[in-house]
Coordinates of C-alpha atoms in Angstrom, one line a residue:
X639 CA 0.0 0.0 0.0
X640 CA 1.4 3.4 -0.9
X641 CA 0.6 7.1 -1.4
X642 CA 0.0 8.4 -5.0
X643 CA -0.2 12.0 -6.2
X644 CA -2.4 12.3 -9.2
X645 CA -2.7 15.4 -11.4
X646 CA -6.1 16.8 -12.4
X647 CA -6.3 17.5 -16.1
X648 CA -6.4 21.2 -17.0
X649 CA -6.1 22.3 -13.3
X650 CA -3.3 23.2 -10.9
X651 CA -4.8 20.9 -8.3
X652 CA -3.4 17.4 -7.5
X653 CA -5.0 14.7 -5.5
X654 CA -3.7 12.3 -2.9
X655 CA -4.7 8.6 -3.1
X656 CA -3.9 5.5 -1.2
X657 CA -3.2 2.7 -3.7
X658 CA -2.4 -0.9 -3.4
X659 CA -1.2 -3.6 -5.9
X660 CA -3.0 -6.9 -6.4
X661 CA -3.2 -9.8 -8.9
X662 CA -6.2 -10.5 -11.0
X663 CA -7.6 -13.9 -11.9
X664 CA -4.9 -14.3 -14.6
X665 CA -2.1 -13.4 -12.3
X666 CA -1.5 -10.0 -13.7
X667 CA -0.3 -7.3 -11.3
X668 CA -2.7 -4.3 -11.2
X669 CA -3.4 -1.3 -8.9
X670 CA -6.6 -0.2 -7.3
X671 CA -7.5 2.9 -5.2
X672 CA -8.1 2.1 -1.6
X673 CA -9.1 5.6 -0.6
X674 CA -9.3 9.0 -2.3
X675 CA -8.3 11.6 0.3
X676 CA -8.8 14.9 -1.5
X677 CA -7.0 17.6 -3.5
X678 CA -4.3 20.1 -2.7
X679 CA -3.0 23.2 -4.4
X680 CA 0.1 24.1 -2.3
X681 CA 2.8 22.5 -0.2
X682 CA 0.9 23.1 3.1
X683 CA -2.3 21.3 2.0
X684 CA -0.2 18.5 0.5
X685 CA 1.7 17.9 3.8
X686 CA -1.6 17.6 5.7
X687 CA -3.0 15.1 3.2
X688 CA 0.1 13.0 3.2
X689 CA 0.2 12.9 7.0
X690 CA -3.5 11.8 7.1
X691 CA -2.8 9.2 4.4
X692 CA 0.1 7.7 6.4
X693 CA -2.2 7.5 9.5
X694 CA -4.9 5.8 7.4
X695 CA -2.5 3.2 5.9
X696 CA -1.4 2.2 9.4
X697 CA -5.1 1.9 10.5
X698 CA -6.1 -0.1 7.4
X699 CA -3.2 -2.5 7.9
X700 CA -4.0 -2.9 11.6
X701 CA -7.7 -3.6 10.9
X702 CA -6.9 -6.2 8.2
X703 CA -4.4 -7.9 10.5
X704 CA -7.0 -8.1 13.2
X705 CA -9.6 -9.6 10.9
X706 CA -7.1 -12.0 9.4
X707 CA -7.4 -15.7 10.6
X708 CA -3.6 -15.7 10.7
X709 CA -3.4 -12.8 13.1
X710 CA -0.4 -12.0 15.2
X711 CA 0.4 -14.2 18.2
X712 CA 0.4 -11.1 20.3
X713 CA -2.5 -8.7 20.6
X714 CA -1.6 -5.1 20.2
X715 CA -1.5 -3.2 23.5
X716 CA -4.2 -0.6 24.1
X717 CA -2.8 2.8 23.6
X718 CA -3.0 5.0 26.7
X719 CA -5.0 8.2 26.2
X720 CA -2.8 11.2 25.5
X721 CA -3.0 14.3 27.7
X722 CA -3.1 17.8 26.4
X723 CA -4.3 18.8 22.9
X724 CA -7.1 16.8 21.4
X725 CA -5.7 14.5 18.6
X726 CA -6.4 15.7 15.1
X727 CA -9.0 13.8 13.2
X728 CA -7.7 11.8 10.3
X729 CA -9.4 11.4 6.9
X730 CA -10.2 7.9 7.8
X731 CA -12.5 9.1 10.6
X732 CA -14.4 11.6 8.3
X733 CA -17.6 10.4 6.8
X734 CA -17.2 10.0 3.0
X735 CA -19.1 12.5 0.9
X736 CA -21.2 9.7 -0.6
X737 CA -22.5 8.7 2.9
X738 CA -23.4 12.2 4.1
X739 CA -27.1 12.9 4.5
X740 CA -28.4 16.2 3.3
X741 CA -30.3 16.8 6.6
X742 CA -27.1 16.5 8.6
X743 CA -25.2 19.4 6.9
X744 CA -25.4 23.2 7.0
X745 CA -23.3 25.9 5.3
X746 CA -20.5 27.0 7.6
X747 CA -19.1 29.7 5.3
X748 CA -18.1 30.5 1.7
X749 CA -14.7 31.0 0.2
X750 CA -13.7 32.9 -3.0
X751 CA -11.6 30.6 -5.2
X752 CA -11.6 32.3 -8.6
X753 CA -9.0 34.9 -7.7
X754 CA -6.7 32.3 -6.2
X755 CA -7.0 29.9 -9.1
X756 CA -6.6 32.3 -12.0
X757 CA -4.6 35.0 -10.3
X758 CA -2.4 32.4 -8.5
X759 CA -1.7 30.6 -11.8
X760 CA -0.6 33.8 -13.5
X761 CA 1.4 34.8 -10.4
X762 CA 3.3 31.6 -10.5
X763 CA 3.9 31.7 -14.2
X764 CA 5.5 35.1 -13.7
X765 CA 7.8 33.4 -11.1
X766 CA 6.7 35.7 -8.4
X767 CA 6.5 32.7 -6.1
X768 CA 10.3 32.4 -6.3
X769 CA 11.0 35.8 -4.9
X770 CA 11.2 34.8 -1.2
X771 CA 13.0 31.5 -0.3
X772 CA 10.9 30.6 2.8
X773 CA 7.5 29.0 1.9
X774 CA 5.7 30.8 4.7
X775 CA 6.9 34.3 3.5
X776 CA 6.3 33.4 -0.1
X777 CA 2.7 32.3 0.7
X778 CA 1.9 35.5 2.6
X779 CA 3.3 37.6 -0.2
X780 CA 1.2 35.8 -2.8
X781 CA -2.0 36.0 -0.7
X782 CA -1.5 39.8 0.0
X783 CA -0.7 40.5 -3.7
X784 CA -3.8 38.7 -5.0
X785 CA -6.1 40.1 -2.3
X786 CA -5.1 43.7 -3.3
X787 CA -6.4 43.0 -6.8
X788 CA -10.0 42.6 -5.6
X789 CA -10.1 44.4 -2.2
X790 CA -7.4 47.1 -1.9
X791 CA -6.9 48.1 1.7
X792 CA -4.3 48.6 4.4
X793 CA -2.2 45.5 5.3
X794 CA -4.5 45.0 8.3
X795 CA -7.6 45.3 6.1
X796 CA -6.2 42.9 3.6
X797 CA -5.4 40.3 6.3
X798 CA -9.0 40.7 7.6
X799 CA -10.4 40.3 4.0
X800 CA -8.3 37.1 3.4
X801 CA -9.7 35.6 6.6
X802 CA -13.3 36.5 5.8
X803 CA -13.4 35.7 2.1
X804 CA -10.6 33.3 1.4
X805 CA -10.5 31.4 4.7
X806 CA -6.8 32.3 4.9
X807 CA -5.3 33.7 8.1
X808 CA -2.0 35.5 8.4
X809 CA -0.6 37.2 11.5
X810 CA -0.1 40.9 10.9
X811 CA 3.4 40.9 12.4
X812 CA 4.3 38.1 10.0
X813 CA 3.1 40.3 7.1
X814 CA 5.3 43.2 8.2
X815 CA 8.3 40.9 8.6
X816 CA 7.7 39.6 5.1
X817 CA 7.6 43.2 3.7
X818 CA 11.1 43.8 5.1
X819 CA 12.3 40.8 3.1
X820 CA 10.5 42.0 0.0
X821 CA 12.5 45.2 0.1
X822 CA 15.7 43.4 -0.6
X823 CA 14.1 41.7 -3.6
X824 CA 12.8 44.8 -5.4
X825 CA 15.3 44.7 -8.3
X826 CA 14.4 41.1 -8.9
X827 CA 10.6 41.9 -8.8
X828 CA 11.2 44.6 -11.5
X829 CA 13.1 42.2 -13.6
X830 CA 10.6 39.3 -13.3
X831 CA 7.7 41.7 -14.3
X832 CA 9.7 42.9 -17.3
X833 CA 10.6 39.4 -18.4
X834 CA 6.9 38.4 -18.1
X835 CA 5.9 41.3 -20.3
X836 CA 8.6 40.4 -22.8
X837 CA 7.4 36.8 -23.0
X838 CA 4.0 38.0 -24.2
X839 CA 5.3 40.3 -26.9
X840 CA 5.7 38.9 -30.5
X841 CA 9.4 38.5 -31.4
X842 CA 10.3 39.3 -27.8
X843 CA 11.2 42.9 -28.8
X844 CA 10.2 46.2 -27.2
X845 CA 10.4 49.1 -29.6
X846 CA 8.1 51.6 -27.8
X847 CA 8.1 52.7 -24.2
X848 CA 5.4 54.9 -22.7
X849 CA 6.6 56.9 -19.8
X850 CA 4.8 59.1 -17.3
X851 CA 5.0 60.4 -13.7
X852 CA 2.5 60.8 -10.9
X853 CA 2.6 61.6 -7.2
X854 CA 1.5 59.4 -4.2
X855 CA 0.6 61.1 -1.0
X856 CA 0.9 60.1 2.7
X857 CA -1.4 60.8 5.5
X858 CA 1.5 62.6 7.2
X859 CA 3.5 65.8 7.2
X860 CA 6.8 64.1 8.3
X861 CA 9.7 64.7 5.9
X862 CA 12.6 62.4 5.1
X863 CA 14.7 61.4 2.1
X864 CA 11.7 59.9 0.3
X865 CA 8.7 61.9 1.7
X866 CA 8.7 65.5 0.8
X867 CA 6.3 68.4 -0.1
X868 CA 6.0 69.1 -3.8
X869 CA 3.5 69.7 -6.6
X870 CA 0.7 67.2 -6.0
X871 CA -1.3 65.8 -8.8
X872 CA -3.9 64.7 -6.2
X873 CA -4.2 68.3 -5.0
X874 CA -3.0 67.2 -1.5
X875 CA -0.6 70.0 -0.9
X876 CA -0.9 69.7 2.9
X877 CA 0.7 66.3 3.0
X878 CA 4.0 64.8 2.0
X879 CA 4.4 62.7 -1.1
X880 CA 6.7 60.7 -3.3
X881 CA 7.1 60.7 -7.1
X882 CA 6.4 57.5 -9.1
X883 CA 7.7 57.1 -12.6
X884 CA 6.2 54.2 -14.6
X885 CA 6.8 52.7 -18.0
X886 CA 4.6 50.4 -20.0
X887 CA 4.6 49.0 -23.6
X888 CA 1.9 50.0 -26.1
X889 CA -0.5 47.4 -24.6
X890 CA -0.2 48.8 -21.1
X891 CA 2.0 45.9 -19.8
X892 CA 4.5 47.0 -17.2
X893 CA 8.1 47.5 -18.1
X894 CA 9.5 49.2 -15.0
X895 CA 9.1 51.8 -12.3
X896 CA 11.2 54.1 -10.1
X897 CA 10.6 56.1 -7.0
X898 CA 11.8 59.7 -6.4
X899 CA 11.6 62.2 -3.5
X900 CA 8.3 64.0 -3.4
X901 CA 9.9 67.3 -4.5
X902 CA 11.6 65.9 -7.6
X903 CA 10.7 67.8 -10.8
X904 CA 9.0 65.6 -13.4
X905 CA 11.5 66.7 -16.1
X906 CA 14.4 65.1 -14.1
X907 CA 12.8 61.6 -13.8
X908 CA 13.1 60.2 -17.3
X909 CA 16.8 60.0 -17.7
X910 CA 17.3 58.7 -14.1
X911 CA 14.7 56.0 -14.7
X912 CA 16.3 55.0 -18.0
X913 CA 19.7 54.6 -16.3
X914 CA 18.2 52.3 -13.7
X915 CA 16.4 50.1 -16.3
X916 CA 19.5 49.6 -18.4
X917 CA 20.4 46.7 -16.2
X918 CA 17.6 44.5 -17.6
X919 CA 16.1 46.4 -20.6
X920 CA 17.9 46.8 -24.0
X921 CA 17.2 50.4 -24.5
X922 CA 19.3 51.3 -27.6
X923 CA 16.5 50.6 -30.1
X924 CA 13.6 51.9 -28.0
X925 CA 11.6 55.0 -28.6
X926 CA 10.3 56.7 -25.5
X927 CA 6.9 58.4 -25.6
X928 CA 6.1 61.0 -22.9
X929 CA 3.8 63.9 -22.2
X930 CA 4.7 67.6 -22.2
X931 CA 6.1 67.5 -18.7
X932 CA 9.3 66.1 -20.3
X933 CA 9.4 69.0 -22.8
X934 CA 12.4 71.1 -21.9
X935 CA 15.5 71.9 -23.9
X936 CA 17.9 70.4 -21.4
X937 CA 15.9 67.2 -21.2
X938 CA 15.7 66.7 -24.9
X939 CA 19.3 67.6 -25.4
X940 CA 20.3 65.0 -22.8
X941 CA 18.2 62.4 -24.5
X942 CA 19.9 63.3 -27.8
X943 CA 23.3 63.0 -26.3
X944 CA 22.5 59.6 -24.8
X945 CA 21.3 58.3 -28.2
X946 CA 17.7 57.7 -27.2
X947 CA 14.8 58.2 -29.5
X948 CA 11.7 60.0 -28.2
X949 CA 8.3 61.4 -29.1
X950 CA 7.3 64.1 -26.6
X951 CA 4.3 66.4 -26.5
X952 CA 5.2 70.0 -27.3
X953 CA 4.1 73.1 -25.5
X954 CA 2.9 74.9 -28.6
X955 CA 1.9 78.2 -26.9
X956 CA 5.4 78.6 -25.4
X957 CA 7.2 78.5 -28.8
X958 CA 8.7 81.5 -30.6
X959 CA 6.2 83.9 -32.2
X960 CA 7.4 83.2 -35.7
X961 CA 6.9 79.5 -35.3
X962 CA 3.5 79.9 -33.7
X963 CA 2.4 81.9 -36.7
X964 CA 3.4 79.0 -39.0
X965 CA 1.5 76.5 -36.8
X966 CA -1.6 78.6 -36.9
X967 CA -1.4 79.0 -40.7
X968 CA -3.8 76.5 -42.3
X969 CA -1.9 76.6 -45.6
X970 CA 0.8 74.5 -44.0
X971 CA -1.4 71.5 -43.3
X972 CA -2.3 68.4 -45.5
X973 CA -5.2 66.1 -44.9
X974 CA -4.6 62.6 -43.5
X975 CA -6.7 59.6 -42.5
X976 CA -5.6 58.1 -39.2
X977 CA -7.3 54.9 -38.3
X978 CA -11.0 55.9 -38.3
X979 CA -10.2 59.6 -37.7
X980 CA -9.5 62.4 -40.0
X981 CA -6.7 64.9 -39.3
X982 CA -4.7 67.8 -40.8
X983 CA -1.0 67.4 -40.3
X984 CA 2.0 69.8 -40.7
X985 CA 5.7 69.5 -39.9
X986 CA 8.2 72.2 -38.9
X987 CA 11.7 72.4 -37.4
X988 CA 12.3 73.4 -33.8
X989 CA 15.9 73.7 -32.6
X990 CA 17.0 71.0 -35.0
X991 CA 14.3 68.6 -34.1
X992 CA 11.1 67.6 -35.8
X993 CA 7.9 69.5 -34.7
X994 CA 4.8 67.7 -35.9
X995 CA 1.4 69.3 -35.4
X996 CA -2.1 68.0 -36.1
X997 CA -5.6 69.4 -36.1
X998 CA -8.7 67.3 -35.4
X999 CA -12.3 68.8 -35.4
X1000 CA -13.4 66.4 -32.6
X1001 CA -10.5 67.7 -30.4
X1002 CA -11.5 71.3 -31.3
X1003 CA -15.0 70.7 -30.0
X1004 CA -13.7 69.2 -26.8
X1005 CA -11.4 72.1 -26.2
X1006 CA -14.2 74.6 -26.9
X1007 CA -16.6 72.8 -24.5
X1008 CA -13.9 72.6 -21.8
X1009 CA -13.3 76.3 -22.1
X1010 CA -17.0 77.1 -22.0
X1011 CA -17.4 75.1 -18.7
X1012 CA -14.5 77.1 -17.1
X1013 CA -15.9 80.4 -18.3
X1014 CA -19.4 79.6 -17.0
X1015 CA -18.0 78.8 -13.6
X1016 CA -16.0 82.1 -13.5
X1017 CA -19.0 84.1 -14.6
X1018 CA -21.3 82.6 -12.1
X1019 CA -18.9 83.4 -9.3
X1020 CA -17.6 86.9 -10.1
X1021 CA -20.3 88.2 -12.5
X1022 CA -19.1 90.9 -14.9
X1023 CA -16.5 92.0 -12.4
X1024 CA -15.5 90.8 -9.0
X1025 CA -12.9 88.9 -6.9
X1026 CA -11.5 85.5 -7.9
X1027 CA -10.7 84.6 -4.3
X1028 CA -13.9 82.6 -4.2
X1029 CA -12.6 80.5 -7.1
X1030 CA -10.2 77.6 -6.7
X1031 CA -6.9 78.9 -8.0
X1032 CA -6.1 77.2 -11.3
X1033 CA -4.7 78.1 -14.7
X1034 CA -8.2 78.3 -16.1
X1035 CA -8.9 81.4 -14.0
X1036 CA -5.7 83.3 -14.9
X1037 CA -5.8 82.3 -18.6
X1038 CA -9.2 83.9 -19.2
X1039 CA -9.2 86.9 -16.8
X1040 CA -7.5 90.2 -16.2
X1041 CA -7.4 92.5 -13.2
X1042 CA -8.3 96.2 -13.2
X1043 CA -8.3 98.3 -10.0
X1044 CA -8.3 95.2 -7.7
X1045 CA -11.3 93.8 -9.7
X1046 CA -11.2 90.8 -12.0
X1047 CA -13.1 90.4 -15.2
X1048 CA -13.3 88.0 -18.2
X1049 CA -10.9 89.2 -20.9
X1050 CA -12.4 88.6 -24.3
X1051 CA -9.0 89.1 -26.1
X1052 CA -7.5 86.2 -24.0
X1053 CA -10.5 84.0 -24.7
X1054 CA -10.3 84.6 -28.5
X1055 CA -6.6 84.0 -28.5
X1056 CA -7.0 80.7 -26.7
X1057 CA -9.8 79.6 -29.1
X1058 CA -7.3 79.9 -32.0
X1059 CA -5.5 76.8 -30.7
X1060 CA -8.6 74.6 -30.4
X1061 CA -8.0 71.2 -32.0
X1062 CA -4.2 71.6 -32.3
X1063 CA -1.7 69.3 -30.8
X1064 CA 2.1 68.9 -31.3
X1065 CA 4.9 66.5 -30.7
X1066 CA 8.7 66.8 -30.8
X1067 CA 10.7 63.9 -32.0
X1068 CA 14.3 63.1 -33.0
X1069 CA 13.3 60.0 -34.9
X1070 CA 14.0 60.5 -38.6
X1071 CA 12.9 57.1 -39.7
X1072 CA 9.2 57.4 -39.1
X1073 CA 6.6 59.5 -40.9
X1074 CA 4.7 62.4 -39.3
X1075 CA 1.6 60.3 -39.3
X1076 CA 3.4 57.4 -37.5
X1077 CA 4.8 59.7 -34.9
X1078 CA 1.3 61.1 -34.1
X1079 CA -0.1 57.6 -34.1
X1080 CA 2.5 56.4 -31.6
X1081 CA 1.9 59.3 -29.3
X1082 CA -1.8 58.8 -29.4
X1083 CA -1.3 55.5 -27.5
X1084 CA -0.1 57.4 -24.4
X1085 CA -3.5 56.8 -22.9
X1086 CA -2.3 53.3 -21.9
X1087 CA 0.1 54.8 -19.3
X1088 CA -2.7 57.1 -18.0
X1089 CA -4.9 54.0 -17.6
X1090 CA -2.0 52.3 -15.7
X1091 CA -1.9 55.1 -13.2
X1092 CA -5.7 55.0 -12.8
X1093 CA -5.5 51.2 -12.1
X1094 CA -2.7 51.7 -9.5
X1095 CA -4.3 54.7 -7.8
X1096 CA -7.9 53.6 -7.8
X1097 CA -8.3 49.9 -8.5
X1098 CA -5.3 49.0 -6.3
X1099 CA -5.3 52.0 -4.1
X1100 CA -1.6 52.5 -4.0
X1101 CA -2.2 55.7 -2.1
X1102 CA -2.6 57.0 0.5
X1103 CA 0.5 55.3 1.9
X1104 CA 0.3 54.5 5.6
X1105 CA 3.9 53.2 6.1
X1106 CA 6.5 55.6 7.5
X1107 CA 10.0 54.0 7.0
X1108 CA 11.6 54.1 3.5
X1109 CA 12.0 50.4 3.6
X1110 CA 8.3 49.6 4.2
X1111 CA 7.2 52.4 1.8
X1112 CA 9.3 50.9 -1.0
X1113 CA 8.1 47.4 -0.2
X1114 CA 4.5 48.6 -0.3
X1115 CA 5.0 50.1 -3.8
X1116 CA 6.7 46.9 -5.0
X1117 CA 3.8 44.7 -3.8
X1118 CA 1.3 47.1 -5.5
X1119 CA 3.4 46.8 -8.6
X1120 CA 3.2 43.0 -8.4
X1121 CA -0.6 43.2 -8.2
X1122 CA -0.6 45.6 -11.1
X1123 CA 1.6 43.3 -13.2
X1124 CA -0.5 40.2 -12.4
X1125 CA -3.7 42.1 -13.2
X1126 CA -2.4 43.4 -16.5
X1127 CA -1.2 39.9 -17.5
X1128 CA -4.7 38.5 -16.8
X1129 CA -6.4 41.3 -18.8
X1130 CA -4.0 41.0 -21.8
X1131 CA -4.4 37.2 -22.1
X1132 CA -8.2 37.3 -21.7
X1133 CA -8.3 40.1 -24.4
X1134 CA -6.7 37.7 -26.9
X1135 CA -10.0 35.8 -27.0
X1136 CA -12.7 38.2 -25.7
X1137 CA -13.2 41.7 -24.6
X1138 CA -13.7 42.0 -20.8
X1139 CA -12.7 45.0 -18.7
X1140 CA -10.4 44.6 -15.7
X1141 CA -13.3 45.4 -13.4
X1142 CA -15.6 42.7 -15.0
X1143 CA -12.8 40.1 -14.9
X1144 CA -12.3 40.7 -11.1
X1145 CA -16.1 40.6 -10.5
X1146 CA -16.3 37.3 -12.4
X1147 CA -13.5 35.7 -10.4
X1148 CA -14.9 36.9 -7.1
X1149 CA -18.1 35.2 -8.1
X1150 CA -16.3 31.8 -8.4
X1151 CA -16.9 30.5 -4.9
X1152 CA -17.3 27.3 -2.9
X1153 CA -19.6 26.6 0.0
X1154 CA -17.9 25.0 3.0
X1155 CA -20.5 22.7 4.6
X1156 CA -20.4 21.5 8.1
X1157 CA -21.7 18.2 9.4
X1158 CA -23.9 19.0 12.4
X1159 CA -23.1 15.8 14.3
X1160 CA -19.4 15.3 13.6
X1161 CA -18.2 18.8 12.8
X1162 CA -16.6 17.5 9.6
X1163 CA -16.2 20.0 6.7
X1164 CA -17.0 19.5 3.0
X1165 CA -16.4 21.7 0.0
X1166 CA -19.2 22.2 -2.5
X1167 CA -18.1 24.2 -5.6
X1168 CA -20.7 26.9 -6.6
X1169 CA -22.0 27.4 -10.1
X1170 CA -20.0 29.5 -12.5
X1171 CA -21.4 32.2 -14.8
X1172 CA -20.6 32.0 -18.5
X1173 CA -18.1 34.9 -18.4
X1174 CA -16.1 33.1 -15.6
X1175 CA -16.1 29.9 -17.6
X1176 CA -14.6 31.7 -20.6
X1177 CA -11.9 33.2 -18.4
X1178 CA -11.0 29.7 -17.0
X1179 CA -11.0 28.3 -20.6
X1180 CA -8.5 31.1 -21.6
X1181 CA -6.1 29.8 -19.0
X1182 CA -6.8 26.1 -19.7
X1183 CA -8.3 25.5 -16.2
X1184 CA -11.3 23.4 -15.3
X1185 CA -12.9 23.4 -11.9
X1186 CA -13.9 20.4 -10.0
X1187 CA -17.7 20.3 -9.8
X1188 CA -18.3 17.6 -7.1
X1189 CA -18.4 17.9 -3.4
X1190 CA -15.3 16.7 -1.5
X1191 CA -13.8 16.6 2.0
X1192 CA -12.5 20.1 3.0
X1193 CA -9.1 20.4 4.6
X1194 CA -8.9 23.8 6.4

């Protein structure tokens, strides 16, 4: 009699069986299953099942020996009752599922399984489970990373959610100790995420990198090397912050990130980030795409000197008067069809670089509507003349108003001048091998990095940050980055076969649950998989997984 581990087709689960050999009527040696003990998905569950299997083998052998006519000459001595902790019940003592009566069971609780099965599979395929050497730390990191994808919260909140929804319990102090170990593995986390992105890209080549910067605030005013006061994109000027630089490919898959002190100017982040990423990213043939925050002569000259290609949004209204006159001259534009959109495109030279501008009627309408909303707000607040102190200070107020004798009024000349630029957008590039149309098309994909920040800030709630030491802060960001990388991998692979948003994917996986049933007389637990919606089935099919549909003994 021996223990056999049997894989389940199209599933990460394996089962533990007790098997024995026997001879059939013709004398051929065959195997038969003595007892099916259940399934496991990790080392902890496997160890429990193996221990129970070993106990059961001994019991079966003892029972057979007692029933045999050729029993031992000596009776087995009665074992004295053990003092202290009550002995753990073995699988042999649990009533088989087939013998359980419906009237004897009640639902004890439910557990979410879809996130762990799909998210866990992708997490392991990205080799994130290899980051920490100790199994306990590795399991805590995995559970906290997956939980953040569906219920972003503080570490205490995540631990509580894991207990309530996943039936997984982790000591909060153990979570914090794990974070200290994660800090030392941050370079490896970045490299693993990059390699996972590279594995999904055709030809394993990255030609385009989208770059942007945001700020993450703390619920604190304490200042140190990382936390500092600066310009806040969250309009939280009364709290300290840090600066996060993020890079993705054109599909929004993560390529790298860097952290900077909260008072670091955006324009200084790109070159510093590139230098850090050179250790694992071949940058020589890459074109960087960034918004107008990177548009400065010193920054572009430094990129030129380093041999990097770039496409950066241009601040058209800050250019020289003679060049602005050319940009506003419609005679310089030629019509072009871009995907399903129509545009007028022109190209000029600015300080030895290519300046490409485009005009779109849809963009012009949006610009006009945005200005109208700002003007309406100003007019309702100050009337024909008045004080702008009642208005929130922003560029919209100053751009359209003038002050006369301590009184502010709407300046029609400024309004008409601003309207001249409706629908116009420009980019600067040093890439001589692409057409003007291609440069605009590449820049138009910058929305993917903006979406990445929305996911990190809102879906994953990367901020506010409640940790106070640089080590814990950096570990927190790294763990959020792991959640983001896992989430984007899931979204990308699902999108290859069907169009489902990240939010709908997570809702579908949360809906994949199992009821844990309790025997009212024995206290035994059984797992009964719940029904799956069609969208969840499609997601499972994408990853080649199939859930067990029958009830089974539950090992907590």
